[in-house]
CSV table of C-alpha atoms in Angstrom, one decimal:
chain,number,residue,atom,x,y,z
A,83,ARG,CA,70.5,112.6,96.1
A,84,ARG,CA,73.4,110.6,94.3
A,85,VAL,CA,76.7,112.2,94.3
A,86,THR,CA,78.6,111.7,91.0
A,87,TRP,CA,82.1,112.7,89.7
A,88,GLY,CA,82.8,110.9,86.4
A,89,GLN,CA,84.2,108.0,85.8
A,90,THR,CA,85.8,106.6,89.1
A,91,GLU,CA,88.5,104.4,87.4
A,92,MET,CA,89.7,107.1,85.3
A,93,SER,CA,89.5,109.7,88.7
A,94,LEU,CA,91.6,106.9,90.4
A,95,ALA,CA,94.1,106.9,87.6
A,96,GLY,CA,94.3,110.6,87.6
A,97,VAL,CA,95.1,110.4,91.3
A,98,LEU,CA,97.4,107.5,90.9
A,99,LEU,CA,99.6,108.6,88.2
A,100,GLY,CA,99.7,112.3,90.0
A,101,ASP,CA,101.4,110.5,92.8
A,102,ALA,CA,104.2,112.4,94.2
A,103,THR,CA,105.3,109.8,96.4
A,104,ALA,CA,105.3,106.5,94.0
A,105,PRO,CA,108.5,105.6,92.3
A,106,LYS,CA,110.0,108.1,89.5
A,107,ILE,CA,110.1,105.9,86.7
A,108,ASP,CA,109.4,106.1,82.6
A,109,LYS,CA,108.7,102.6,81.6
A,110,LEU,CA,107.0,99.7,83.0
A,111,ILE,CA,109.5,96.9,82.2
A,112,PHE,CA,108.8,93.1,82.4
A,113,PHE,CA,110.5,90.2,81.0
A,114,SER,CA,108.9,86.7,79.0
A,115,TRP,CA,109.5,84.5,76.4
A,116,TRP,CA,108.1,82.6,73.6
A,117,MET,CA,108.4,78.7,72.4
A,118,GLU,CA,109.5,78.7,68.8
A,119,GLY,CA,110.8,76.1,67.1
A,120,GLY,CA,111.2,74.1,70.5
A,121,ARG,CA,113.6,76.9,71.6
A,122,GLN,CA,113.0,79.8,74.3
A,123,HIS,CA,113.1,82.8,73.1
A,124,PRO,CA,113.4,85.8,75.8
A,125,VAL,CA,111.3,88.9,75.2
A,126,GLU,CA,111.7,91.9,76.9
A,127,ILE,CA,108.5,94.2,76.7
A,128,ALA,CA,108.7,97.8,78.3
A,129,PHE,CA,105.3,100.2,78.8
A,130,ASP,CA,106.6,104.0,78.3
A,131,LEU,CA,104.5,105.8,81.0
A,132,GLN,CA,104.5,109.1,78.8
A,133,ARG,CA,103.5,107.5,75.2
A,134,GLU,CA,101.2,104.7,76.3
A,135,ASN,CA,103.1,102.4,73.8
A,136,PHE,CA,105.0,99.4,73.9
A,137,LEU,CA,109.0,98.9,73.4
A,138,VAL,CA,109.7,95.4,72.3
A,139,LEU,CA,113.2,93.4,72.2
A,140,ILE,CA,113.1,89.9,71.0
A,141,ASP,CA,116.5,88.0,71.9
A,142,SER,CA,117.6,87.2,68.4
A,143,LEU,CA,116.4,89.8,66.8
A,144,PRO,CA,118.7,93.5,66.3
A,145,GLU,CA,115.1,95.0,66.0
A,146,LEU,CA,113.1,97.3,68.3
A,147,TYR,CA,109.4,97.0,68.3
A,148,ILE,CA,107.5,99.9,68.8
A,149,ILE,CA,103.5,98.8,69.5
A,150,ASP,CA,101.4,101.4,69.7
A,151,LYS,CA,98.1,99.3,70.7
A,152,VAL,CA,97.5,96.4,72.1
A,153,GLU,CA,94.1,94.6,72.7
A,154,HIS,CA,92.8,92.5,75.1
A,155,PRO,CA,89.2,90.9,75.6
A,156,ARG,CA,88.3,94.4,77.6
A,157,GLY,CA,89.6,97.1,75.0
A,158,ILE,CA,93.4,98.5,74.9
A,159,VAL,CA,95.8,97.5,77.3
A,160,GLN,CA,96.7,100.4,79.5
A,161,VAL,CA,99.2,100.5,82.5
A,162,TRP,CA,96.4,99.2,85.2
A,163,ASP,CA,96.3,96.1,82.9
A,164,LEU,CA,100.0,95.3,83.6
A,165,HIS,CA,101.0,93.0,85.9
A,166,LEU,CA,102.8,90.1,86.7
A,167,GLY,CA,101.1,87.2,84.9
A,168,ALA,CA,98.9,89.5,82.7
A,169,ARG,CA,98.6,87.9,79.1
A,170,LEU,CA,98.7,89.7,76.1
A,171,ASP,CA,98.9,89.5,72.6
A,172,ILE,CA,102.3,90.7,71.5
A,173,LEU,CA,102.9,90.8,67.5
A,174,GLY,CA,101.0,88.1,67.4
A,175,LYS,CA,102.2,85.3,70.2
A,176,PRO,CA,100.4,85.0,73.6
A,177,THR,CA,102.7,86.5,76.1
A,178,THR,CA,102.5,86.1,79.9
A,179,LEU,CA,104.7,88.6,81.7
A,180,LYS,CA,106.6,86.5,83.9
A,181,SER,CA,109.1,89.0,85.9
A,182,CYS,CA,109.9,92.3,85.9
A,183,SER,CA,112.6,94.9,87.1
A,184,THR,CA,113.1,96.2,90.3
A,185,LEU,CA,111.9,99.5,89.8
A,186,THR,CA,108.6,98.5,87.9
A,187,ALA,CA,107.9,95.7,91.0
A,188,ASP,CA,108.5,98.9,93.4
A,189,TRP,CA,106.3,101.0,91.1
A,190,LEU,CA,103.4,98.1,90.9
A,191,GLU,CA,103.6,97.8,95.2
A,192,HIS,CA,103.6,101.0,95.8
A,193,HIS,CA,100.2,101.3,94.0
A,194,VAL,CA,99.0,98.2,94.7
A,195,LYS,CA,99.2,99.6,98.4
A,196,LYS,CA,97.7,102.5,97.9
A,197,LEU,CA,94.6,101.0,96.5
A,198,LEU,CA,94.4,98.1,99.0
A,199,ARG,CA,94.3,100.7,101.9
A,200,VAL,CA,91.8,102.6,100.0
A,201,LYS,CA,89.8,99.7,99.5
A,202,GLN,CA,90.1,98.0,102.8
A,203,PHE,CA,88.9,101.5,104.3
A,204,LEU,CA,86.0,101.4,102.1
A,205,GLU,CA,85.0,97.9,103.0
A,206,ILE,CA,85.3,98.6,106.9
A,207,GLN,CA,82.6,101.8,106.3
A,208,VAL,CA,80.0,99.7,103.8
A,209,ARG,CA,80.2,96.9,106.5
A,210,LYS,CA,78.8,99.7,109.2
A,211,TYR,CA,75.8,99.4,107.2
A,212,THR,CA,75.5,95.9,105.5
A,213,THR,CA,75.4,92.5,106.7
A,214,ALA,CA,75.6,91.2,103.1
A,215,PRO,CA,79.0,89.2,102.6
A,216,MET,CA,82.0,91.6,100.8
A,217,PRO,CA,82.6,90.0,97.3
A,218,PHE,CA,85.9,91.6,97.4
A,219,ASP,CA,89.0,89.8,99.1
A,220,THR,CA,91.4,92.1,100.6
A,221,THR,CA,92.7,89.0,103.3
A,222,GLY,CA,94.8,86.0,102.5
A,223,LYS,CA,96.4,87.1,99.1
A,224,ALA,CA,96.1,91.4,99.8
A,225,LEU,CA,99.5,91.5,100.6
A,226,LYS,CA,101.6,88.5,98.9
A,227,ASN,CA,102.9,88.8,95.3
A,228,LEU,CA,102.0,92.7,95.2
A,229,PRO,CA,103.4,93.2,91.6
A,230,GLY,CA,101.3,90.1,90.4
A,231,ARG,CA,97.8,92.2,91.4
A,232,ASN,CA,95.7,93.3,88.7
A,233,LEU,CA,95.3,97.6,89.5
A,234,ARG,CA,92.3,97.2,86.9
A,235,VAL,CA,90.5,94.7,89.2
A,236,LEU,CA,91.4,96.5,92.6
A,237,MET,CA,89.8,99.8,91.1
A,238,GLN,CA,86.7,98.2,89.9
A,239,ASP,CA,86.2,96.9,93.7
A,240,ILE,CA,87.0,100.6,94.9
A,241,GLU,CA,84.2,101.5,92.3
A,242,GLN,CA,81.9,98.9,93.7
A,243,LEU,CA,82.4,99.4,97.7
A,244,ARG,CA,82.4,103.3,96.6
A,245,LEU,CA,78.7,102.8,94.8
A,246,GLN,CA,77.3,101.0,97.7
A,247,LEU,CA,78.8,103.5,100.5
A,248,GLU,CA,77.1,106.2,98.7
A,249,LEU,CA,73.7,105.0,99.5
A,250,TYR,CA,74.8,105.2,103.2
A,251,ARG,CA,77.5,108.1,103.4
A,252,PRO,CA,77.5,109.8,100.4
A,253,SER,CA,80.3,112.6,102.0
A,254,LEU,CA,82.9,109.7,102.3
A,255,VAL,CA,83.1,109.2,98.4
A,256,THR,CA,83.0,112.6,96.9
A,257,GLU,CA,86.4,113.5,94.7
A,258,GLU,CA,88.0,115.4,97.3
A,259,LYS,CA,87.7,112.9,99.9
A,260,PHE,CA,89.3,110.2,97.5
A,261,ARG,CA,92.1,112.4,96.8
A,262,GLU,CA,92.5,112.6,100.5
A,263,TYR,CA,92.4,109.3,101.2
A,264,PHE,CA,95.5,108.8,98.4
A,265,LYS,CA,97.8,111.3,99.4
A,266,ASP,CA,99.2,109.3,102.6
A,267,THR,CA,99.4,105.7,102.8
A,268,LYS,CA,101.0,105.7,106.2
A,269,SER,CA,97.9,108.0,107.9
A,270,GLN,CA,94.8,106.9,109.2
A,271,ILE,CA,91.8,107.7,106.7
A,272,ARG,CA,89.7,110.6,108.9
A,273,THR,CA,85.7,109.7,108.3
A,274,GLY,CA,85.0,113.0,110.1
């Protein structure tokens, strides 16, 4: 019997956004720059977590630009697409998120660590039932440059692992179990 509980990515997003242990923050703030006329123009880009829109300040302009939607090849940019190194089209300019505020880095690191913990647990469980190589990496880069890790990619990796594990141990991939996995990043995940 196949266990389904909606789109896992959306369920993961709900669990992460409802995380009481996450750093309290209203906006993710990133910094970048544009080259125009042979001159570098610093840009501050904030993503409002409540309104889900972008606020953009350009160095020499007094206006604050409010952008409701930013598109990228996979659709509309959401909070899970924002990380250091992300490439966005802001006001018609290709923009790479170069750095971020300390609070934003803390928020990103918190969620990356939580997702990596669940991903690693699922990999261990899947390895018990298959000898096929894991197409996802949780070693090497896993704990380097945490604010640069793409949350959406981690959630997609978790979904792939969840689908694999569902074939062998459906009881480990119910929605209730996933909520339990995300509760406490310090304790061991129980499989019983």
